[in-house]
PDB file of C-alpha atoms in Angstrom:
ATOM      1  CA  MET W   1     -21.276 -13.697   3.780  1.00  0.00           C
ATOM      2  CA  SER W   2     -21.033  -9.982   4.565  1.00  0.00           C
ATOM      3  CA  ARG W   3     -20.568  -7.310   1.915  1.00  0.00           C
ATOM      4  CA  ASN W   4     -16.947  -6.665   2.969  1.00  0.00           C
ATOM      5  CA  ALA W   5     -16.125 -10.358   2.777  1.00  0.00           C
ATOM      6  CA  LYS W   6     -17.568 -10.511  -0.753  1.00  0.00           C
ATOM      7  CA  ILE W   7     -15.524  -7.494  -1.851  1.00  0.00           C
ATOM      8  CA  ASN W   8     -12.351  -8.925  -0.307  1.00  0.00           C
ATOM      9  CA  THR W   9     -12.922 -12.273  -2.017  1.00  0.00           C
ATOM     10  CA  LEU W  10     -13.501 -10.563  -5.353  1.00  0.00           C
ATOM     11  CA  LEU W  11     -10.332  -8.480  -4.973  1.00  0.00           C
ATOM     12  CA  LEU W  12      -8.338 -11.585  -4.075  1.00  0.00           C
ATOM     13  CA  LEU W  13      -9.624 -13.367  -7.181  1.00  0.00           C
ATOM     14  CA  VAL W  14      -8.716 -10.385  -9.390  1.00  0.00           C
ATOM     15  CA  VAL W  15      -5.190 -10.264  -7.978  1.00  0.00           C
ATOM     16  CA  ALA W  16      -4.776 -14.017  -8.459  1.00  0.00           C
ATOM     17  CA  ALA W  17      -6.021 -13.694 -12.062  1.00  0.00           C
ATOM     18  CA  LEU W  18      -3.540 -10.883 -12.722  1.00  0.00           C
ATOM     19  CA  ALA W  19      -0.723 -13.107 -11.471  1.00  0.00           C
ATOM     20  CA  VAL W  20      -1.775 -16.333 -13.229  1.00  0.00           C
ATOM     21  CA  LEU W  21      -3.201 -15.165 -16.575  1.00  0.00           C
ATOM     22  CA  PRO W  22       0.067 -13.904 -18.120  1.00  0.00           C
ATOM     23  CA  LEU W  23       1.673 -17.259 -17.311  1.00  0.00           C
ATOM     24  CA  ALA W  24      -1.306 -19.314 -18.503  1.00  0.00           C
ATOM     25  CA  LEU W  25      -1.727 -17.377 -21.751  1.00  0.00           C
ATOM     26  CA  GLY W  26       1.976 -17.581 -22.541  1.00  0.00           C
ATOM     27  CA  LEU W  27       2.476 -13.845 -22.788  1.00  0.00           C
ATOM     28  CA  GLY W  28       6.121 -13.073 -23.393  1.00  0.00           C
ATOM     29  CA  ASP W  29       7.029 -16.537 -24.726  1.00  0.00           C
ATOM     30  CA  HIS W  30       8.675 -15.019 -27.805  1.00  0.00           C
ATOM     31  CA  LYS W  31      11.204 -13.073 -25.718  1.00  0.00           C
ATOM     32  CA  GLU W  32      14.513 -14.207 -24.247  1.00  0.00           C
ATOM     33  CA  GLU W  33      13.497 -12.847 -20.829  1.00  0.00           C
ATOM     34  CA  PRO W  34       9.687 -12.954 -20.874  1.00  0.00           C
ATOM     35  CA  PHE W  35       9.076 -10.820 -17.805  1.00  0.00           C
ATOM     36  CA  ALA W  36      12.026  -8.433 -17.823  1.00  0.00           C
ATOM     37  CA  GLY W  37      11.550  -5.145 -16.023  1.00  0.00           C
ATOM     38  CA  ALA W  38      11.073  -1.748 -17.599  1.00  0.00           C
ATOM     39  CA  ASP W  39      14.730  -0.865 -17.017  1.00  0.00           C
ATOM     40  CA  ALA W  40      15.929  -3.777 -19.134  1.00  0.00           C
ATOM     41  CA  GLU W  41      13.383  -2.967 -21.856  1.00  0.00           C
ATOM     42  CA  ALA W  42      14.483   0.685 -21.914  1.00  0.00           C
ATOM     43  CA  GLU W  43      18.153  -0.283 -22.062  1.00  0.00           C
ATOM     44  CA  THR W  44      17.470  -2.578 -25.022  1.00  0.00           C
ATOM     45  CA  ALA W  45      15.503   0.127 -26.856  1.00  0.00           C
ATOM     46  CA  ILE W  46      18.207   2.748 -26.268  1.00  0.00           C
ATOM     47  CA  THR W  47      21.030   0.515 -27.493  1.00  0.00           C
ATOM     48  CA  GLU W  48      19.011  -0.314 -30.623  1.00  0.00           C
ATOM     49  CA  LEU W  49      18.402   3.372 -31.389  1.00  0.00           C
ATOM     50  CA  GLN W  50      21.853   4.701 -30.409  1.00  0.00           C
ATOM     51  CA  PRO W  51      24.505   1.982 -30.084  1.00  0.00           C
ATOM     52  CA  ASP W  52      27.186   4.465 -28.921  1.00  0.00           C
ATOM     53  CA  TYR W  53      25.113   5.770 -25.986  1.00  0.00           C
ATOM     54  CA  LYS W  54      26.964   5.901 -22.657  1.00  0.00           C
ATOM     55  CA  PRO W  55      24.998   5.967 -19.356  1.00  0.00           C
ATOM     56  CA  TRP W  56      25.354   9.038 -17.158  1.00  0.00           C
ATOM     57  CA  PHE W  57      26.293   7.005 -14.100  1.00  0.00           C
ATOM     58  CA  SER W  58      26.730   3.440 -12.969  1.00  0.00           C
ATOM     59  CA  PRO W  59      24.906   1.656 -10.114  1.00  0.00           C
ATOM     60  CA  LEU W  60      26.420   1.816  -6.631  1.00  0.00           C
ATOM     61  CA  TYR W  61      25.878  -1.918  -6.112  1.00  0.00           C
ATOM     62  CA  GLU W  62      25.470  -4.555  -8.788  1.00  0.00           C
ATOM     63  CA  PRO W  63      23.967  -7.783  -7.379  1.00  0.00           C
ATOM     64  CA  PRO W  64      25.821 -10.933  -8.461  1.00  0.00           C
ATOM     65  CA  SER W  65      22.681 -12.554  -9.931  1.00  0.00           C
ATOM     66  CA  GLY W  66      19.169 -11.769 -11.048  1.00  0.00           C
ATOM     67  CA  GLU W  67      17.706 -13.786  -8.179  1.00  0.00           C
ATOM     68  CA  ILE W  68      19.453 -11.642  -5.592  1.00  0.00           C
ATOM     69  CA  GLU W  69      18.336  -8.516  -7.420  1.00  0.00           C
ATOM     70  CA  SER W  70      14.737  -9.778  -7.353  1.00  0.00           C
ATOM     71  CA  ALA W  71      15.027 -10.645  -3.662  1.00  0.00           C
ATOM     72  CA  LEU W  72      16.324  -7.158  -2.837  1.00  0.00           C
ATOM     73  CA  PHE W  73      13.503  -5.611  -4.845  1.00  0.00           C
ATOM     74  CA  ALA W  74      10.936  -7.761  -2.996  1.00  0.00           C
ATOM     75  CA  LEU W  75      12.509  -6.776   0.335  1.00  0.00           C
ATOM     76  CA  GLN W  76      12.293  -3.112  -0.640  1.00  0.00           C
ATOM     77  CA  ALA W  77       8.625  -3.530  -1.597  1.00  0.00           C
ATOM     78  CA  ALA W  78       7.855  -5.343   1.671  1.00  0.00           C
ATOM     79  CA  LEU W  79       9.542  -2.639   3.751  1.00  0.00           C
ATOM     80  CA  GLY W  80       7.625   0.055   1.876  1.00  0.00           C
ATOM     81  CA  ALA W  81       4.352  -1.773   2.404  1.00  0.00           C
ATOM     82  CA  GLY W  82       5.171  -2.151   6.109  1.00  0.00           C
ATOM     83  CA  VAL W  83       5.881   1.562   6.490  1.00  0.00           C
ATOM     84  CA  LEU W  84       2.643   2.475   4.719  1.00  0.00           C
ATOM     85  CA  ALA W  85       0.623  -0.006   6.782  1.00  0.00           C
ATOM     86  CA  TYR W  86       2.150   1.348   9.999  1.00  0.00           C
ATOM     87  CA  TYR W  87       1.369   4.933   8.992  1.00  0.00           C
ATOM     88  CA  PHE W  88      -2.247   4.233   8.045  1.00  0.00           C
ATOM     89  CA  GLY W  89      -2.782   2.097  11.160  1.00  0.00           C
ATOM     90  CA  LEU W  90      -1.320   4.795  13.386  1.00  0.00           C
ATOM     91  CA  ARG W  91      -3.456   7.435  11.713  1.00  0.00           C
ATOM     92  CA  ARG W  92      -6.617   5.367  12.092  1.00  0.00           C
ATOM     93  CA  GLY W  93      -5.818   4.581  15.748  1.00  0.00           C
ATOM     94  CA  ARG W  94      -5.273   8.247  16.547  1.00  0.00           C
ATOM     95  CA  ARG W  95      -8.538   9.176  14.844  1.00  0.00           C
ATOM     96  CA  GLN W  96     -10.428   6.488  16.771  1.00  0.00           C
ATOM     97  CA  GLY W  97      -8.763   7.534  20.027  1.00  0.00           C
ATOM     98  CA  ALA W  98      -9.703  11.176  19.473  1.00  0.00           C
ATOM     99  CA  ALA W  99     -13.300  10.207  18.709  1.00  0.00           C
ATOM    100  CA  ARG W 100     -13.442   8.001  21.807  1.00  0.00           C
ATOM    101  CA  ALA W 101     -11.967  10.776  23.978  1.00  0.00           C
ATOM    102  CA  GLY W 102     -14.485  13.265  22.548  1.00  0.00           C
ATOM    103  CA  ALA W 103     -17.366  10.897  23.285  1.00  0.00           C
ATOM    104  CA  GLU W 104     -16.130  10.330  26.842  1.00  0.00           C
ATOM    105  CA  ALA W 105     -15.737  14.082  27.393  1.00  0.00           C
ATOM    106  CA  ALA W 106     -19.253  14.708  26.109  1.00  0.00           C
ATOM    107  CA  GLY W 107     -20.615  11.972  28.382  1.00  0.00           C
ATOM    108  CA  ALA W 108     -18.748  13.386  31.374  1.00  0.00           C
ATOM    109  CA  ALA W 109     -20.024  16.925  30.657  1.00  0.00           C
ATOM    110  CA  GLU W 110     -23.586  15.637  30.384  1.00  0.00           C
ATOM    111  CA  ALA W 111     -23.229  13.742  33.663  1.00  0.00           C
ATOM    112  CA  ALA W 112     -21.847  16.865  35.345  1.00  0.00           C
ATOM    113  CA  GLU W 113     -24.824  18.931  34.165  1.00  0.00           C
ATOM    114  CA  VAL W 114     -27.258  16.388  35.552  1.00  0.00           C
ATOM    115  CA  SER W 115     -25.502  16.213  38.925  1.00  0.00           C
ATOM    116  CA  ASP W 116     -25.134  20.022  39.182  1.00  0.00           C
ATOM    117  CA  SER W 117     -28.818  20.681  38.707  1.00  0.00           C
ATOM    118  CA  GLY W 118     -29.707  18.441  41.645  1.00  0.00           C
ATOM    119  CA  PRO W 119     -33.265  17.815  42.831  1.00  0.00           C
ATOM    120  CA  SER W 120     -35.890  20.497  42.524  1.00  0.00           C
ATOM    121  CA  PRO W 121     -36.540  22.438  45.749  1.00  0.00           C
ATOM    122  CA  LEU W 122     -40.194  21.548  45.478  1.00  0.00           C
ATOM    123  CA  GLY W 123     -39.502  17.899  44.744  1.00  0.00           C
ATOM    124  CA  ARG W 124     -40.950  18.188  41.231  1.00  0.00           C
ATOM    125  CA  PRO W 125     -38.815  17.458  38.175  1.00  0.00           C
ATOM    126  CA  ASP W 126     -40.314  20.345  36.124  1.00  0.00           C
ATOM    127  CA  ALA W 127     -39.835  23.126  38.680  1.00  0.00           C
TER     128      ALA W 127
END
């Protein structure tokens, strides 16, 4: 197994452990919503500290259920990941294309120098 394959396997195992361990260890079992987002946690903390607090603005769209909200969030994350992957792939492809074009130009210049010098008038390569 190559070094890159070992690193990729290790990273995959770490990500899987990060996803499974909170569920396996029962983290958040004492809460009503064990894996609520930071927004919900902040809202709960604010209403406990200042019950008369009024938000500055309201959301433009309120999804009808938590599942739809989660699906929209996952869609947003997937689109963001796609844009980033496209950008980095495009950047890498341009860099590789520029390097390839530079190597071809250097090879063509070297070939031109060899053909311009031609054979020696005396028939010797060192003359």
